[in-house]
């Protein structure tokens, strides 16, 4: 039986790409939610559209959500109430949002990732291994990211995930290690062992992330660049195909990719 995939925010830029990749994967596009007043011109004719996320979840085998952080709790709750697996790719979730998503994952399988590009997830795995080999007392870790001018959250979800990977490699958490960002003026010397973030915004950059380890005698950096948002949509649809039939739990792209 063909899997039925629903897309939250299907009229948006990512929503349209997700619809295209769903069809390309041979799955059934079962419907999507739209904001009141949104244009339907770009959607396939006859596609069921609705404004109620619960109705969408009830009509699908899996729902993919790349809408907005403020909707994550409600969408995770709707998925849990209807027993519908969820693929969540919204960025900028607060700690409370993430805790709420994890709570709902006890009732239904949820794939939640900061980034669905396979290359980025390999980047995260390498970052953790590099951090384990390059101690914070000698190697300062700095993360520089750039995105299009419309992006509303900073640092990006992927940058935060990189910070968490570095902290994990060093046997700690990002919160315990400490974050440094937004340096301006006489802000004092850099803290030892902290993880630095710099967020750049401009033009229509899809996504660029660089992790730098800088010591007194050497420096090493690793960079990932996304050239097309479609890579995120392709990865999300792959996650949707993977998560159907899985037991309740909070999964990541490492699980989907078998890493």
Coordinates of N, CA and C in Angstrom, one line a residue:
X1 N 0.8 -1.2 0.0 CA 0.0 0.0 0.0 C 0.9 1.2 0.0
X2 N 0.5 2.2 -0.8 CA 1.3 3.4 -0.9 C 1.1 4.3 0.4
X3 N 2.2 4.8 0.9 CA 2.1 5.7 2.0 C 1.5 7.0 1.7
X4 N 0.6 7.5 2.6 CA -0.1 8.8 2.4 C 0.6 9.8 3.2
X5 N 1.2 10.8 2.5 CA 1.9 11.9 3.2 C 1.2 13.2 3.2
X6 N 1.0 13.8 4.3 CA 0.4 15.2 4.4 C 1.5 16.2 4.7
X7 N 1.3 17.4 4.3 CA 2.3 18.4 4.4 C 1.7 19.7 5.1
X8 N 2.2 20.0 6.3 CA 1.8 21.2 6.9 C 2.4 22.4 6.2
X9 N 1.6 23.4 5.9 CA 2.1 24.6 5.2 C 2.4 24.3 3.8
X10 N 1.6 23.6 3.1 CA 1.9 23.1 1.7 C 2.0 24.2 0.7
X11 N 1.4 25.4 1.0 CA 1.5 26.5 0.0 C 2.8 27.3 0.1
X12 N 3.6 27.0 1.1 CA 4.8 27.7 1.3 C 6.0 27.2 0.4
X13 N 7.1 27.9 0.5 CA 8.2 27.5 -0.4 C 8.7 26.1 -0.1
X14 N 8.9 25.7 1.2 CA 9.3 24.4 1.5 C 8.1 23.4 1.3
X15 N 6.9 23.8 1.5 CA 5.8 23.0 1.3 C 5.6 22.5 -0.1
X16 N 5.9 23.4 -1.0 CA 5.8 23.1 -2.5 C 6.9 22.1 -2.8
X17 N 8.1 22.3 -2.3 CA 9.2 21.3 -2.6 C 8.9 19.9 -2.0
X18 N 8.3 19.9 -0.8 CA 7.9 18.7 -0.2 C 6.9 17.9 -1.0
X19 N 5.9 18.7 -1.5 CA 4.9 18.1 -2.4 C 5.5 17.4 -3.6
X20 N 6.5 18.1 -4.2 CA 7.1 17.6 -5.4 C 7.9 16.3 -5.1
X21 N 8.6 16.4 -4.0 CA 9.5 15.2 -3.6 C 8.6 14.0 -3.1
X22 N 7.5 14.3 -2.6 CA 6.6 13.2 -2.2 C 6.1 12.5 -3.4
X23 N 5.8 13.2 -4.5 CA 5.4 12.6 -5.7 C 6.5 11.8 -6.4
X24 N 7.7 12.4 -6.3 CA 8.9 11.8 -6.9 C 9.3 10.5 -6.2
X25 N 8.9 10.4 -5.0 CA 9.3 9.2 -4.2 C 8.2 8.1 -4.4
X26 N 7.1 8.4 -5.1 CA 6.1 7.4 -5.4 C 5.1 7.3 -4.3
X27 N 5.1 8.2 -3.3 CA 4.1 8.3 -2.3 C 2.9 9.0 -2.7
X28 N 1.8 8.9 -1.9 CA 0.6 9.6 -2.2 C 0.6 10.9 -1.4
X29 N 0.4 12.1 -2.1 CA 0.2 13.3 -1.5 C -1.3 13.4 -1.0
X30 N -1.5 13.3 0.3 CA -2.8 13.1 0.8 C -3.5 14.5 1.1
X31 N -2.7 15.5 1.2 CA -3.3 16.8 1.5 C -2.3 17.7 2.2
X32 N -2.8 18.9 2.6 CA -1.9 19.8 3.3 C -2.7 20.9 4.0
X33 N -2.1 21.5 4.9 CA -2.7 22.7 5.6 C -2.2 24.0 4.9
X34 N -3.0 25.0 5.0 CA -2.7 26.3 4.5 C -3.1 27.3 5.5
X35 N -2.5 28.5 5.4 CA -3.0 29.6 6.2 C -4.2 30.2 5.5
X36 N -5.1 30.8 6.3 CA -6.3 31.4 5.7 C -5.9 32.5 4.7
X37 N -6.4 32.5 3.5 CA -6.1 33.5 2.5 C -4.9 33.1 1.6
X38 N -4.2 32.0 1.9 CA -3.1 31.6 1.1 C -3.5 31.3 -0.3
X39 N -2.7 31.5 -1.3 CA -3.0 31.2 -2.7 C -2.8 29.7 -2.9
X40 N -3.7 29.2 -3.7 CA -3.7 27.8 -4.1 C -3.2 27.5 -5.5
X41 N -2.7 28.6 -6.1 CA -2.4 28.5 -7.6 C -1.2 27.5 -7.8
X42 N -0.3 27.4 -6.8 CA 0.8 26.5 -7.1 C 0.6 25.1 -6.7
X43 N -0.6 24.8 -6.2 CA -0.9 23.4 -5.7 C -1.5 22.5 -6.7
X44 N -1.3 21.2 -6.6 CA -1.9 20.3 -7.6 C -3.4 20.4 -7.6
X45 N -4.1 20.4 -8.7 CA -5.5 20.6 -8.7 C -6.2 19.4 -8.0
X46 N -7.2 19.7 -7.2 CA -8.0 18.7 -6.5 C -7.4 18.2 -5.2
X47 N -6.2 18.8 -4.9 CA -5.6 18.4 -3.6 C -6.4 18.8 -2.4
X48 N -6.7 17.9 -1.5 CA -7.4 18.4 -0.3 C -6.5 19.3 0.5
X49 N -7.1 20.5 0.8 CA -6.4 21.5 1.7 C -7.3 21.8 2.8
X50 N -6.7 22.1 4.0 CA -7.5 22.4 5.2 C -6.7 23.4 6.1
X51 N -7.3 23.9 7.0 CA -6.7 24.8 8.0 C -6.5 24.1 9.3
X52 N -7.0 22.9 9.5 CA -6.9 22.2 10.8 C -5.9 21.1 10.7
X53 N -4.8 21.2 11.6 CA -3.8 20.2 11.6 C -4.3 18.9 12.0
X54 N -5.3 18.8 12.9 CA -5.8 17.6 13.4 C -6.4 16.8 12.2
X55 N -7.2 17.5 11.4 CA -7.8 16.9 10.2 C -6.8 16.4 9.3
X56 N -5.7 17.1 9.1 CA -4.6 16.6 8.2 C -4.0 15.3 8.8
X57 N -3.7 15.3 10.0 CA -3.1 14.1 10.7 C -4.0 12.9 10.5
X58 N -5.3 13.1 10.7 CA -6.3 12.0 10.6 C -6.4 11.5 9.2
X59 N -6.0 12.3 8.2 CA -6.2 11.9 6.8 C -4.9 11.2 6.2
X60 N -3.8 11.2 7.0 CA -2.5 10.8 6.5 C -1.9 9.7 7.3
X61 N -0.9 9.0 6.7 CA -0.1 8.0 7.4 C 1.1 8.7 8.1
X62 N 1.6 9.8 7.5 CA 2.7 10.6 8.1 C 2.5 12.0 7.7
X63 N 2.8 12.9 8.6 CA 2.8 14.4 8.3 C 4.2 14.9 8.4
X64 N 4.5 15.8 7.4 CA 5.8 16.5 7.4 C 5.5 18.0 7.7
X65 N 6.2 18.5 8.7 CA 6.0 19.9 9.2 C 7.3 20.7 9.1
X66 N 7.4 21.7 8.3 CA 8.5 22.6 8.2 C 7.9 24.0 8.3
X67 N 6.9 24.2 9.1 CA 6.2 25.5 9.2 C 6.9 26.5 10.0
X68 N 6.7 26.5 11.3 CA 7.3 27.5 12.2 C 7.4 27.0 13.6
X69 N 8.4 27.4 14.4 CA 8.6 26.9 15.7 C 7.4 27.1 16.6
X70 N 6.7 28.2 16.4 CA 5.5 28.4 17.3 C 4.4 27.4 17.1
X71 N 4.4 26.6 16.0 CA 3.4 25.6 15.8 C 3.8 24.2 16.2
X72 N 5.1 24.1 16.6 CA 5.6 22.7 16.8 C 4.9 22.0 17.9
X73 N 4.6 22.6 19.0 CA 3.9 22.0 20.1 C 2.5 21.5 19.7
X74 N 1.7 22.4 19.0 CA 0.4 22.0 18.6 C 0.4 20.9 17.6
X75 N 1.3 21.0 16.7 CA 1.4 19.9 15.6 C 1.8 18.6 16.2
X76 N 2.7 18.6 17.2 CA 3.1 17.3 17.8 C 2.0 16.8 18.6
X77 N 1.2 17.6 19.3 CA 0.1 17.2 20.0 C -1.0 16.6 19.1
X78 N -1.2 17.2 18.0 CA -2.2 16.7 17.0 C -1.8 15.3 16.5
X79 N -0.5 15.2 16.2 CA 0.0 13.9 15.8 C -0.1 12.8 16.8
X80 N 0.1 13.2 18.1 CA 0.0 12.2 19.2 C -1.5 11.8 19.4
X81 N -2.4 12.7 19.3 CA -3.8 12.5 19.5 C -4.4 11.6 18.4
X82 N -3.9 11.7 17.2 CA -4.4 10.9 16.0 C -3.5 9.7 15.8
X83 N -2.4 9.5 16.5 CA -1.5 8.4 16.3 C -0.8 8.5 14.9
X84 N -0.5 9.7 14.4 CA 0.1 9.9 13.1 C 1.6 10.2 13.3
X85 N 2.5 9.4 12.7 CA 3.9 9.8 12.8 C 4.2 11.2 12.2
X86 N 5.2 11.8 12.8 CA 5.4 13.2 12.4 C 6.9 13.4 12.0
X87 N 7.2 14.1 10.9 CA 8.5 14.5 10.6 C 8.6 16.0 10.8
X88 N 9.4 16.4 11.8 CA 9.4 17.8 12.2 C 10.7 18.5 11.8
X89 N 10.7 19.5 10.9 CA 11.9 20.2 10.5 C 11.9 21.6 10.8
X90 N 11.0 22.2 11.6 CA 11.0 23.6 11.9 C 12.2 23.9 12.8
X91 N 12.8 25.1 12.5 CA 13.9 25.5 13.3 C 13.6 26.5 14.3
X92 N 14.5 26.8 15.3 CA 14.3 27.8 16.3 C 13.4 27.4 17.4
X93 N 13.2 26.1 17.7 CA 12.4 25.6 18.8 C 13.1 26.0 20.1
X94 N 12.4 26.4 21.1 CA 12.9 26.7 22.4 C 13.1 25.4 23.1
X95 N 13.8 25.4 24.3 CA 14.0 24.2 25.1 C 12.6 23.7 25.5
X96 N 11.6 24.5 25.8 CA 10.3 24.1 26.2 C 9.6 23.4 25.0
X97 N 9.8 24.0 23.8 CA 9.2 23.4 22.6 C 9.7 22.0 22.4
X98 N 11.1 21.8 22.6 CA 11.7 20.5 22.3 C 11.2 19.5 23.4
X99 N 11.1 20.0 24.6 CA 10.6 19.1 25.7 C 9.2 18.6 25.4
X100 N 8.3 19.5 24.9 CA 7.0 19.1 24.5 C 6.9 18.1 23.4
X101 N 7.8 18.3 22.4 CA 7.9 17.4 21.3 C 8.3 16.0 21.8
X102 N 9.3 16.0 22.7 CA 9.8 14.7 23.2 C 8.7 14.0 24.0
X103 N 7.9 14.8 24.7 CA 6.8 14.2 25.5 C 5.8 13.6 24.6
X104 N 5.5 14.2 23.5 CA 4.5 13.6 22.5 C 5.1 12.4 21.8
X105 N 6.5 12.4 21.7 CA 7.1 11.2 21.1 C 7.0 10.0 21.9
X106 N 6.6 10.1 23.1 CA 6.3 8.9 24.0 C 5.1 8.2 23.5
X107 N 4.3 8.9 22.7 CA 3.0 8.4 22.2 C 3.0 8.0 20.7
X108 N 3.9 8.6 20.0 CA 3.9 8.5 18.5 C 5.3 8.7 18.0
X109 N 5.7 8.0 16.9 CA 7.0 8.2 16.4 C 7.2 9.6 15.8
X110 N 8.3 10.3 16.2 CA 8.5 11.6 15.6 C 10.0 11.7 15.2
X111 N 10.2 12.1 14.0 CA 11.6 12.4 13.5 C 11.8 13.9 13.6
X112 N 12.7 14.3 14.5 CA 13.0 15.7 14.6 C 14.4 15.9 14.4
X113 N 14.7 16.8 13.4 CA 16.1 17.1 13.1 C 16.3 18.6 12.8
X114 N 17.5 19.1 13.1 CA 17.8 20.4 12.8 C 18.1 20.6 11.3
X115 N 18.4 19.5 10.6 CA 18.7 19.6 9.2 C 18.5 18.2 8.6
X116 N 17.9 18.1 7.5 CA 17.6 16.8 6.9 C 18.5 16.5 5.7
X117 N 19.5 17.3 5.4 CA 20.5 17.0 4.4 C 21.4 15.9 4.9
X118 N 21.6 14.8 4.1 CA 22.5 13.8 4.5 C 23.9 14.3 4.8
X119 N 24.5 15.2 4.0 CA 25.8 15.7 4.2 C 25.9 16.5 5.6
X120 N 24.9 17.2 6.0 CA 24.9 17.9 7.2 C 25.0 16.9 8.4
X121 N 24.3 15.8 8.3 CA 24.3 14.8 9.4 C 25.6 14.1 9.5
X122 N 26.3 13.9 8.4 CA 27.7 13.4 8.4 C 28.6 14.4 9.0
X123 N 28.4 15.7 8.7 CA 29.1 16.8 9.3 C 29.0 16.8 10.8
X124 N 27.8 16.6 11.3 CA 27.5 16.6 12.8 C 28.3 15.4 13.4
X125 N 28.3 14.3 12.8 CA 29.0 13.1 13.3 C 30.5 13.4 13.4
X126 N 31.0 14.0 12.3 CA 32.5 14.3 12.2 C 32.8 15.4 13.3
X127 N 32.0 16.3 13.4 CA 32.2 17.4 14.4 C 32.4 16.8 15.8
X128 N 31.5 15.9 16.2 CA 31.6 15.3 17.5 C 33.0 14.5 17.7
X129 N 33.4 13.8 16.6 CA 34.7 13.1 16.7 C 35.8 14.1 16.8
X130 N 35.8 15.2 16.0 CA 36.8 16.1 16.0 C 36.9 16.8 17.4
X131 N 35.8 17.1 18.0 CA 35.8 17.8 19.3 C 36.4 16.8 20.4
X132 N 36.1 15.5 20.3 CA 36.7 14.6 21.2 C 38.2 14.5 21.2
X133 N 38.7 14.8 20.0 CA 40.2 14.7 19.8 C 40.9 16.1 20.0
X134 N 40.1 17.2 20.0 CA 40.7 18.5 20.2 C 40.1 19.2 21.4
X135 N 40.7 19.0 22.6 CA 40.1 19.5 23.8 C 39.9 21.0 23.9
X136 N 38.9 21.4 24.6 CA 38.5 22.8 24.6 C 39.5 23.7 25.3
X137 N 40.4 23.1 26.2 CA 41.4 23.9 26.8 C 42.4 24.5 25.8
X138 N 42.6 23.7 24.7 CA 43.6 24.1 23.7 C 43.0 24.6 22.4
X139 N 41.8 24.1 22.1 CA 41.2 24.4 20.8 C 39.9 25.2 21.0
X140 N 39.8 26.4 20.6 CA 38.6 27.2 20.7 C 37.7 26.7 19.5
X141 N 36.4 26.5 19.8 CA 35.4 26.1 18.8 C 34.5 27.2 18.4
X142 N 34.5 27.6 17.1 CA 33.7 28.7 16.6 C 32.9 28.2 15.5
X143 N 31.6 28.6 15.4 CA 30.7 28.1 14.4 C 30.1 29.4 13.7
X144 N 30.3 29.4 12.4 CA 29.9 30.6 11.6 C 28.9 30.1 10.6
X145 N 27.7 30.7 10.6 CA 26.7 30.3 9.6 C 26.1 31.5 8.9
X146 N 25.7 31.3 7.6 CA 25.0 32.3 6.9 C 23.8 31.8 6.2
X147 N 22.7 32.6 6.2 CA 21.4 32.2 5.6 C 20.8 33.4 4.9
X148 N 19.8 33.2 4.2 CA 19.1 34.2 3.5 C 18.5 35.3 4.4
X149 N 18.3 36.4 3.9 CA 17.9 37.6 4.7 C 16.5 37.4 5.4
X150 N 15.7 36.5 4.9 CA 14.3 36.3 5.5 C 14.4 35.4 6.8
X151 N 15.4 34.7 7.0 CA 15.5 33.8 8.2 C 15.3 34.6 9.5
X152 N 14.4 34.1 10.3 CA 14.1 34.9 11.5 C 14.8 34.4 12.8
X153 N 15.4 33.2 12.8 CA 16.0 32.7 14.0 C 17.5 32.7 13.8
X154 N 18.3 33.0 14.9 CA 19.7 33.0 14.9 C 20.2 32.6 16.3
X155 N 21.3 31.8 16.4 CA 21.9 31.1 15.3 C 20.9 30.0 14.7
X156 N 21.3 29.5 13.6 CA 20.4 28.5 12.9 C 20.3 27.2 13.7
X157 N 19.2 26.5 13.5 CA 19.1 25.2 14.2 C 20.3 24.3 13.9
X158 N 20.8 24.3 12.7 CA 22.0 23.5 12.3 C 23.2 23.9 13.1
X159 N 23.4 25.3 13.3 CA 24.5 25.8 14.0 C 24.4 25.3 15.5
X160 N 23.2 25.4 16.0 CA 23.0 24.9 17.4 C 23.3 23.4 17.5
X161 N 22.9 22.6 16.5 CA 23.2 21.2 16.5 C 24.7 21.0 16.4
X162 N 25.4 21.8 15.7 CA 26.8 21.6 15.6 C 27.5 21.9 17.0
X163 N 27.0 23.0 17.7 CA 27.4 23.3 19.0 C 27.2 22.1 20.0
X164 N 26.0 21.5 19.8 CA 25.7 20.4 20.7 C 26.6 19.2 20.4
X165 N 26.9 19.0 19.1 CA 27.8 17.9 18.7 C 29.2 18.1 19.3
X166 N 29.7 19.4 19.2 CA 31.0 19.7 19.8 C 31.0 19.4 21.3
X167 N 30.0 19.9 22.0 CA 29.9 19.7 23.4 C 29.9 18.2 23.8
X168 N 29.1 17.5 23.0 CA 29.0 16.0 23.3 C 30.3 15.3 23.1
X169 N 31.1 15.7 22.1 CA 32.4 15.2 21.9 C 33.3 15.5 23.0
X170 N 33.1 16.6 23.7 CA 33.9 16.9 24.9 C 33.3 16.5 26.2
X171 N 32.3 15.6 26.1 CA 31.7 15.1 27.3 C 30.9 16.0 28.2
X172 N 30.3 17.0 27.5 CA 29.5 18.0 28.3 C 28.3 18.3 27.4
X173 N 27.6 19.4 27.8 CA 26.4 19.9 27.0 C 26.7 21.3 26.6
X174 N 26.0 21.8 25.6 CA 26.2 23.1 25.2 C 25.9 24.1 26.3
X175 N 24.9 23.8 27.1 CA 24.5 24.7 28.2 C 25.7 24.8 29.2
X176 N 26.3 23.6 29.5 CA 27.3 23.6 30.5 C 28.6 24.2 29.9
X177 N 28.9 24.0 28.7 CA 30.1 24.6 28.1 C 30.0 26.1 28.0
X178 N 28.8 26.6 27.7 CA 28.6 28.0 27.5 C 28.7 28.5 26.1
X179 N 27.8 29.4 25.7 CA 27.7 29.9 24.4 C 28.2 31.3 24.4
X180 N 29.0 31.7 23.3 CA 29.4 33.1 23.1 C 28.9 33.5 21.7
X181 N 28.2 34.6 21.6 CA 27.7 35.1 20.4 C 27.4 36.6 20.5
X182 N 27.3 37.2 19.3 CA 27.0 38.7 19.3 C 28.0 39.5 19.9
X183 N 29.3 39.2 19.8 CA 30.4 40.0 20.3 C 30.4 41.4 19.7
X184 N 30.5 42.4 20.5 CA 30.5 43.8 20.0 C 31.1 44.7 21.1
X185 N 32.0 45.6 20.7 CA 32.6 46.5 21.7 C 33.6 45.8 22.5
X186 N 33.8 46.3 23.7 CA 34.8 45.8 24.7 C 34.1 44.7 25.5
X187 N 34.1 43.5 24.9 CA 33.3 42.4 25.5 C 34.2 41.4 26.3
X188 N 35.5 41.7 26.4 CA 36.4 40.9 27.2 C 36.9 39.7 26.3
X189 N 37.9 39.0 26.9 CA 38.5 37.9 26.2 C 37.6 36.7 26.0
X190 N 37.9 35.9 25.1 CA 37.0 34.7 24.8 C 37.2 33.8 26.0
X191 N 36.1 33.1 26.4 CA 36.1 32.2 27.5 C 36.7 30.9 27.0
X192 N 37.5 30.2 27.9 CA 38.1 28.9 27.6 C 37.0 27.9 27.6
X193 N 37.0 27.0 26.6 CA 36.0 25.9 26.6 C 34.6 26.3 26.1
X194 N 34.4 27.5 25.9 CA 33.0 27.9 25.4 C 32.9 27.6 23.9
X195 N 31.7 27.7 23.4 CA 31.5 27.5 22.0 C 30.9 28.7 21.4
X196 N 31.6 29.3 20.4 CA 31.2 30.5 19.8 C 30.3 30.4 18.6
X197 N 29.4 31.4 18.4 CA 28.5 31.4 17.3 C 28.5 32.8 16.6
X198 N 28.5 32.8 15.3 CA 28.4 34.0 14.5 C 27.4 33.7 13.4
X199 N 26.3 34.6 13.4 CA 25.2 34.4 12.4 C 25.2 35.5 11.4
X200 N 25.3 35.2 10.1 CA 25.3 36.2 9.0 C 24.0 36.0 8.3
X201 N 23.4 37.1 7.8 CA 22.2 37.1 7.1 C 22.3 38.0 5.9
X202 N 21.9 37.5 4.7 CA 22.0 38.4 3.5 C 21.6 37.6 2.2
X203 N 21.0 38.3 1.3 CA 20.7 37.8 0.0 C 19.8 36.6 0.1
X204 N 20.0 35.6 -0.7 CA 19.2 34.4 -0.7 C 20.1 33.1 -0.5
X205 N 21.0 33.2 0.4 CA 21.9 32.1 0.7 C 21.0 31.0 1.4
X206 N 21.1 29.8 0.8 CA 20.3 28.7 1.3 C 20.8 28.2 2.6
X207 N 22.1 28.0 2.8 CA 22.6 27.6 4.1 C 24.1 27.3 4.0
X208 N 24.9 28.0 4.8 CA 26.3 27.7 4.9 C 26.7 27.6 6.3
X209 N 27.5 26.6 6.7 CA 28.0 26.4 8.1 C 29.4 26.0 8.1
X210 N 30.2 26.7 8.9 CA 31.6 26.4 9.1 C 31.9 26.2 10.5
X211 N 32.6 25.1 10.9 CA 33.0 24.8 12.2 C 34.6 25.0 12.2
X212 N 35.0 25.8 13.1 CA 36.5 26.1 13.2 C 37.0 25.7 14.6
X213 N 38.1 25.0 14.6 CA 38.8 24.7 15.8 C 40.2 25.4 15.7
X214 N 40.4 26.4 16.6 CA 41.6 27.3 16.5 C 42.4 27.1 17.8
X215 N 43.7 26.7 17.6 CA 44.6 26.6 18.7 C 45.7 27.6 18.5
X216 N 46.7 27.6 19.4 CA 47.8 28.6 19.3 C 48.7 28.3 18.1
X217 N 48.8 27.0 17.8 CA 49.8 26.6 16.7 C 49.1 26.0 15.5
X218 N 47.8 25.9 15.4 CA 47.2 25.4 14.2 C 45.7 25.7 14.2
X219 N 45.1 25.5 13.1 CA 43.6 25.8 12.9 C 43.1 24.8 11.9
X220 N 41.9 24.2 12.2 CA 41.3 23.3 11.2 C 39.8 23.8 11.1
X221 N 39.3 23.7 9.9 CA 37.9 24.1 9.7 C 37.2 23.1 8.8
X222 N 35.9 23.0 9.0 CA 35.1 22.1 8.2 C 33.8 22.9 7.7
X223 N 33.5 22.8 6.5 CA 32.4 23.6 5.9 C 31.4 22.8 5.1
X224 N 30.1 23.1 5.3 CA 29.1 22.5 4.5 C 28.3 23.6 3.9
X225 N 28.0 23.5 2.6 CA 27.1 24.5 1.9 C 26.0 23.8 1.2
X226 N 24.8 24.3 1.4 CA 23.6 23.9 0.7 C 23.3 24.8 -0.5
X227 N 23.1 24.3 -1.7 CA 22.8 25.1 -2.8 C 21.4 25.1 -3.3
X228 N 20.6 24.2 -2.7 CA 19.2 24.0 -3.1 C 18.4 23.5 -2.0
X229 N 17.3 24.2 -1.6 CA 16.5 23.7 -0.5 C 15.9 22.3 -0.7
X230 N 15.9 21.9 -2.0 CA 15.3 20.6 -2.3 C 16.0 19.5 -1.5
X231 N 17.3 19.6 -1.2 CA 18.0 18.6 -0.4 C 17.3 18.3 0.9
X232 N 16.7 19.4 1.5 CA 16.0 19.2 2.8 C 14.7 18.5 2.6
X233 N 14.0 18.8 1.5 CA 12.7 18.2 1.2 C 13.0 16.7 0.9
X234 N 14.0 16.4 0.1 CA 14.3 15.0 -0.2 C 14.6 14.2 1.0
X235 N 15.3 14.8 1.9 CA 15.7 14.1 3.2 C 14.4 13.9 4.1
X236 N 13.6 14.9 4.1 CA 12.4 14.8 4.9 C 11.4 13.7 4.4
X237 N 11.3 13.6 3.1 CA 10.4 12.6 2.5 C 11.0 11.2 2.8
X238 N 12.3 11.1 2.7 CA 13.0 9.9 3.1 C 12.7 9.5 4.5
X239 N 12.7 10.5 5.4 CA 12.4 10.2 6.8 C 10.9 9.8 7.0
X240 N 10.0 10.4 6.2 CA 8.6 10.0 6.3 C 8.4 8.6 5.9
X241 N 9.1 8.2 4.8 CA 9.0 6.8 4.4 C 9.5 5.8 5.4
X242 N 10.6 6.3 6.1 CA 11.2 5.4 7.1 C 10.4 5.3 8.4
X243 N 9.8 6.4 8.8 CA 9.2 6.4 10.2 C 7.8 5.7 10.2
X244 N 7.2 5.5 9.1 CA 5.9 4.8 9.1 C 6.1 3.4 9.7
X245 N 5.3 3.0 10.7 CA 5.4 1.7 11.3 C 6.4 1.5 12.4
X246 N 7.1 2.6 12.7 CA 8.1 2.5 13.8 C 7.4 2.7 15.1
X247 N 7.9 2.1 16.2 CA 7.4 2.4 17.5 C 7.5 3.8 17.9
X248 N 6.7 4.2 18.9 CA 6.8 5.6 19.4 C 8.2 5.9 19.9
X249 N 8.6 7.1 19.7 CA 9.9 7.5 20.1 C 10.4 8.7 19.4
X250 N 11.4 9.3 19.9 CA 12.0 10.5 19.3 C 13.2 10.1 18.5
X251 N 13.2 10.3 17.2 CA 14.2 9.8 16.3 C 14.9 11.0 15.6
X252 N 16.1 10.8 15.0 CA 16.8 11.8 14.3 C 17.2 11.3 12.9
X253 N 17.8 12.1 12.2 CA 18.3 11.7 10.8 C 19.4 10.7 10.9
X254 N 20.1 10.6 12.0 CA 21.1 9.5 12.2 C 20.4 8.2 12.1
X255 N 19.2 8.1 12.7 CA 18.4 6.9 12.7 C 18.0 6.5 11.3
X256 N 17.5 7.6 10.6 CA 17.0 7.4 9.3 C 18.1 6.9 8.3
X257 N 19.3 7.5 8.5 CA 20.4 7.2 7.6 C 21.2 6.0 8.1
X258 N 20.8 5.4 9.2 CA 21.6 4.3 9.7 C 23.0 4.6 10.2
X259 N 23.2 5.8 10.7 CA 24.5 6.2 11.1 C 24.7 5.9 12.6

